[in-house]
Amino acid sequence: MTSDFPAGNYRFIPAVFQYSGGVAANPGYEIERARFDKGVPLAEGFAQIAKYIQAAGRPLTSFCACELRSPAAFTDEGFRNFNLHYVKTLAEWGVYDGKTNPVARSNVCPEIDPPAEPTFYAFSFTRPSQSATSSFVIAGSGESQEGNASYAERTVRYRDISPEGIAEKVRYVAGVMERRMGAFGLSWKDATEVQTYTIHDFHHVFADALVRRGAARSGLTWHFARPPVIDLEYEMDCRRVMRETVI
């Protein structure tokens, strides 16, 4: 099930207050992604993003996805507090209405040389396009299942980093990506980029759980980073974006 965000010219998968499950540009629009050459702290990042989007002649409501980097994994409560702060700017931009957040997001923690504070790594927004193909960004997901229970209660193979545990986590997360793309009528064959975030070796399950199902059609970008909540071990996101730049 998806919802429309007319002010941004995109559809989204409703999820939680801090982010959506993914976004797809409406007909007549495409998603553009811009990656910062160097990470930019949150407040400064929002300011630079606003200037970039407005310079492209687009409203701030066209902001549809972002990729963050944090110093270390959060506790459940710490993650909620961070998100309450993060959505304040989205509310000011007219994107977040206090209840529903259409913006897709990934937020991970580099294991080596992490930032001193939460930073922007990349962001995406919609712009007019004559392309007939649908562009999309699926939000990052770790191996925690949907629900209101604590992460410990809803995490697949909680604290199990054995080869079998990692394999089950990988399969579960790949399935989440497929379900989210499926909500837009899309699949792995439509993705132009797939990213994974973990500090654990998943080579033993890479061929069967990812390559054979088409998840590595365009290769796989592995970021040596942890998901944003303590004891989550594996995360993925994916997208179809034809216009990307580094700023």
Coordinates of C-alpha atoms in Angstrom, one line a residue:
M1 CA 0.0 0.0 0.0
T2 CA 1.3 3.4 -0.9
S3 CA 0.2 7.0 -0.3
D4 CA 0.6 10.1 -2.5
F5 CA 2.5 13.2 -1.4
P6 CA 1.3 15.7 -4.0
A7 CA 3.4 18.6 -2.7
G8 CA 6.5 16.5 -3.4
N9 CA 5.3 14.8 -6.6
Y10 CA 6.0 11.3 -5.3
R11 CA 4.3 8.3 -3.7
F12 CA 5.6 6.7 -0.5
I13 CA 5.2 3.6 1.7
P14 CA 3.8 4.7 5.1
A15 CA 5.9 3.4 7.9
V16 CA 6.9 5.3 11.2
F17 CA 7.2 8.9 12.1
Q18 CA 10.9 9.1 11.4
Y19 CA 10.8 7.8 7.8
S20 CA 8.8 6.0 5.1
G21 CA 9.5 2.6 3.7
G22 CA 10.4 4.1 0.3
V23 CA 9.4 6.6 -2.4
A24 CA 8.7 6.6 -6.1
A25 CA 8.4 9.6 -8.4
N26 CA 5.0 10.3 -9.9
P27 CA 4.6 10.3 -13.7
G28 CA 6.2 13.3 -15.2
Y29 CA 8.9 13.4 -12.5
E30 CA 12.2 11.6 -11.6
I31 CA 14.3 11.4 -8.5
E32 CA 17.8 13.0 -8.5
R33 CA 20.4 12.0 -5.9
A34 CA 23.2 14.2 -4.7
R35 CA 26.0 12.8 -2.5
F36 CA 28.3 15.1 -0.5
D37 CA 32.0 14.6 -1.2
K38 CA 32.5 15.0 2.6
G39 CA 29.9 14.4 5.2
V40 CA 28.0 17.5 6.4
P41 CA 26.7 17.9 10.0
L42 CA 22.9 17.8 10.2
A43 CA 22.0 21.5 10.6
E44 CA 24.5 22.6 8.0
G45 CA 23.4 19.8 5.7
F46 CA 19.8 20.8 5.8
A47 CA 20.8 24.3 4.9
Q48 CA 22.9 23.2 1.9
I49 CA 20.2 20.8 0.8
A50 CA 17.7 23.6 0.9
K51 CA 19.9 25.8 -1.3
Y52 CA 20.6 23.0 -3.8
I53 CA 16.9 22.1 -4.2
Q54 CA 15.8 25.7 -4.5
A55 CA 18.6 26.4 -7.0
A56 CA 17.1 23.6 -9.1
G57 CA 13.8 25.4 -9.1
R58 CA 12.1 22.9 -6.9
P59 CA 10.2 23.4 -3.6
L60 CA 11.6 22.0 -0.4
T61 CA 8.6 19.5 -0.3
S62 CA 10.4 17.7 -3.2
F63 CA 12.9 16.4 -0.7
C64 CA 12.1 12.7 -0.7
A65 CA 15.1 10.7 0.7
C66 CA 18.3 11.0 2.5
E67 CA 21.3 8.9 3.7
L68 CA 22.8 9.7 7.1
R69 CA 25.9 8.7 9.0
S70 CA 26.0 8.6 12.8
P71 CA 28.9 8.2 15.3
A72 CA 27.7 5.0 16.9
A73 CA 24.6 2.8 17.2
F74 CA 21.8 4.2 19.4
T75 CA 19.8 2.6 22.1
D76 CA 16.1 2.3 21.4
E77 CA 15.4 5.5 23.4
G78 CA 18.4 7.3 22.0
F79 CA 17.3 6.6 18.4
R80 CA 13.8 7.9 19.2
N81 CA 15.2 11.1 20.6
F82 CA 17.5 11.6 17.6
N83 CA 14.5 11.2 15.3
L84 CA 12.4 13.7 17.2
H85 CA 15.1 16.2 16.6
Y86 CA 15.6 15.2 12.9
V87 CA 11.9 15.6 11.9
K88 CA 11.7 19.2 13.2
T89 CA 13.3 20.6 10.0
L90 CA 11.1 18.4 7.8
A91 CA 8.1 19.9 9.6
E92 CA 9.4 23.4 8.9
W93 CA 9.7 22.5 5.2
G94 CA 6.1 21.2 5.0
V95 CA 7.2 17.6 4.5
Y96 CA 6.3 16.1 7.9
D97 CA 2.9 16.9 9.3
G98 CA 3.5 15.7 12.9
K99 CA 2.3 12.2 12.2
T100 CA 3.2 11.0 8.7
N101 CA 6.7 11.2 7.2
P102 CA 7.0 10.5 3.5
V103 CA 10.8 10.8 3.3
A104 CA 12.8 7.5 2.8
R105 CA 16.0 7.3 4.8
S106 CA 19.0 5.2 5.7
N107 CA 21.1 6.0 8.8
V108 CA 24.1 3.9 9.5
C109 CA 27.3 4.0 11.6
P110 CA 30.7 3.6 10.0
E111 CA 32.8 1.2 12.0
I112 CA 36.1 2.9 11.0
D113 CA 36.6 6.7 11.1
P114 CA 33.0 7.5 12.1
P115 CA 31.8 11.2 12.1
A116 CA 31.9 13.1 15.4
E117 CA 28.1 13.9 15.0
P118 CA 25.3 12.8 12.8
T119 CA 25.9 13.9 9.2
F120 CA 24.4 13.9 5.8
Y121 CA 26.0 11.5 3.3
A122 CA 23.5 11.9 0.4
F123 CA 20.0 13.2 -0.4
S124 CA 17.3 12.9 -3.1
F125 CA 14.6 15.0 -4.5
T126 CA 12.1 15.0 -7.3
R127 CA 12.2 17.1 -10.5
P128 CA 10.3 17.2 -13.7
S129 CA 11.3 14.6 -16.3
Q130 CA 10.1 13.2 -19.6
S131 CA 11.4 9.7 -18.7
A132 CA 8.8 6.9 -19.0
T133 CA 10.6 4.8 -16.4
S134 CA 9.8 5.1 -12.7
S135 CA 12.6 6.1 -10.3
F136 CA 12.5 5.1 -6.7
V137 CA 14.4 5.0 -3.4
I138 CA 13.8 2.2 -0.9
A139 CA 14.6 3.1 2.7
G140 CA 17.2 1.2 4.6
S141 CA 16.1 -1.7 6.6
G142 CA 17.8 -4.0 9.1
E143 CA 16.7 -7.3 10.4
S144 CA 14.1 -6.0 12.8
Q145 CA 10.5 -6.9 12.0
E146 CA 7.7 -4.4 11.9
G147 CA 5.8 -3.8 15.2
N148 CA 5.7 -1.8 18.4
A149 CA 7.8 -4.2 20.5
S150 CA 11.5 -3.4 21.4
Y151 CA 14.2 -4.1 18.9
A152 CA 15.3 -7.1 21.0
E153 CA 11.9 -8.6 20.7
R154 CA 11.5 -8.2 17.0
T155 CA 15.0 -8.8 15.6
V156 CA 15.6 -11.8 13.5
R157 CA 18.2 -14.1 15.1
Y158 CA 18.8 -11.5 17.9
R159 CA 22.5 -11.3 18.8
D160 CA 23.3 -14.3 16.6
I161 CA 26.3 -13.5 14.4
S162 CA 27.1 -17.1 13.5
P163 CA 27.3 -17.9 9.8
E164 CA 23.7 -19.3 10.0
G165 CA 22.5 -16.3 11.9
I166 CA 24.0 -13.8 9.4
A167 CA 22.5 -15.8 6.5
E168 CA 19.0 -15.7 7.9
K169 CA 19.4 -11.9 8.6
V170 CA 20.5 -11.4 4.9
R171 CA 17.6 -13.4 3.5
Y172 CA 15.1 -11.5 5.7
V173 CA 16.4 -8.1 4.8
A174 CA 16.5 -8.9 1.0
G175 CA 12.9 -10.0 1.4
V176 CA 12.0 -6.7 2.9
M177 CA 13.6 -4.9 0.0
E178 CA 11.5 -7.0 -2.4
R179 CA 8.2 -6.3 -0.6
R180 CA 8.9 -2.6 -0.6
M181 CA 9.7 -2.5 -4.3
G182 CA 6.7 -4.7 -4.9
A183 CA 4.5 -2.0 -3.3
F184 CA 5.4 0.2 -6.3
G185 CA 5.0 -2.7 -8.8
L186 CA 8.8 -2.9 -9.1
S187 CA 11.6 -5.5 -8.5
W188 CA 15.3 -6.0 -8.5
K189 CA 15.5 -5.8 -12.3
D190 CA 14.4 -2.2 -11.9
A191 CA 17.1 -1.2 -9.4
T192 CA 20.2 0.6 -10.6
E193 CA 22.0 0.5 -7.2
V194 CA 21.9 -1.7 -4.1
Q195 CA 23.8 -0.9 -0.9
T196 CA 24.5 -3.1 2.1
Y197 CA 25.7 -2.1 5.5
T198 CA 27.4 -4.6 7.9
I199 CA 30.7 -5.3 9.5
H200 CA 30.2 -9.1 9.2
D201 CA 31.3 -11.4 6.5
F202 CA 28.3 -12.5 4.4
H203 CA 30.2 -14.0 1.5
H204 CA 28.9 -17.5 2.3
V205 CA 25.3 -16.4 1.6
F206 CA 26.0 -13.7 -1.1
A207 CA 25.4 -15.9 -4.2
D208 CA 22.3 -17.7 -3.1
A209 CA 20.5 -15.0 -1.0
L210 CA 21.4 -12.0 -3.2
V211 CA 23.0 -12.7 -6.6
R212 CA 20.5 -15.5 -7.6
R213 CA 17.5 -13.4 -6.8
G214 CA 18.9 -10.5 -8.9
A215 CA 19.9 -8.1 -6.1
A216 CA 23.4 -7.7 -7.5
R217 CA 22.4 -7.2 -11.1
S218 CA 24.4 -3.9 -11.1
G219 CA 26.9 -5.1 -8.5
L220 CA 26.6 -4.4 -4.7
T221 CA 28.1 -1.5 -2.8
W222 CA 29.2 -2.7 0.7
H223 CA 29.6 0.0 3.3
F224 CA 31.6 -1.2 6.4
A225 CA 29.1 0.2 8.8
R226 CA 26.6 -0.9 11.4
P227 CA 22.8 -0.3 11.3
P228 CA 21.7 2.6 13.6
V229 CA 20.4 0.5 16.6
I230 CA 22.5 -1.6 19.0
D231 CA 22.4 -5.3 18.1
L232 CA 21.2 -4.9 14.6
E233 CA 23.9 -6.4 12.3
Y234 CA 22.8 -6.2 8.6
E235 CA 21.0 -3.5 6.6
M236 CA 20.2 -2.8 2.9
D237 CA 18.7 -0.1 0.7
C238 CA 18.2 0.2 -3.1
R239 CA 17.1 2.6 -5.7
R240 CA 16.6 3.4 -9.3
V241 CA 18.0 6.8 -10.0
M242 CA 19.2 7.9 -13.4
R243 CA 20.6 11.3 -12.4
E244 CA 23.3 11.3 -9.6
T245 CA 25.9 13.8 -8.7
V246 CA 28.6 14.5 -6.1
I247 CA 28.7 18.0 -4.5

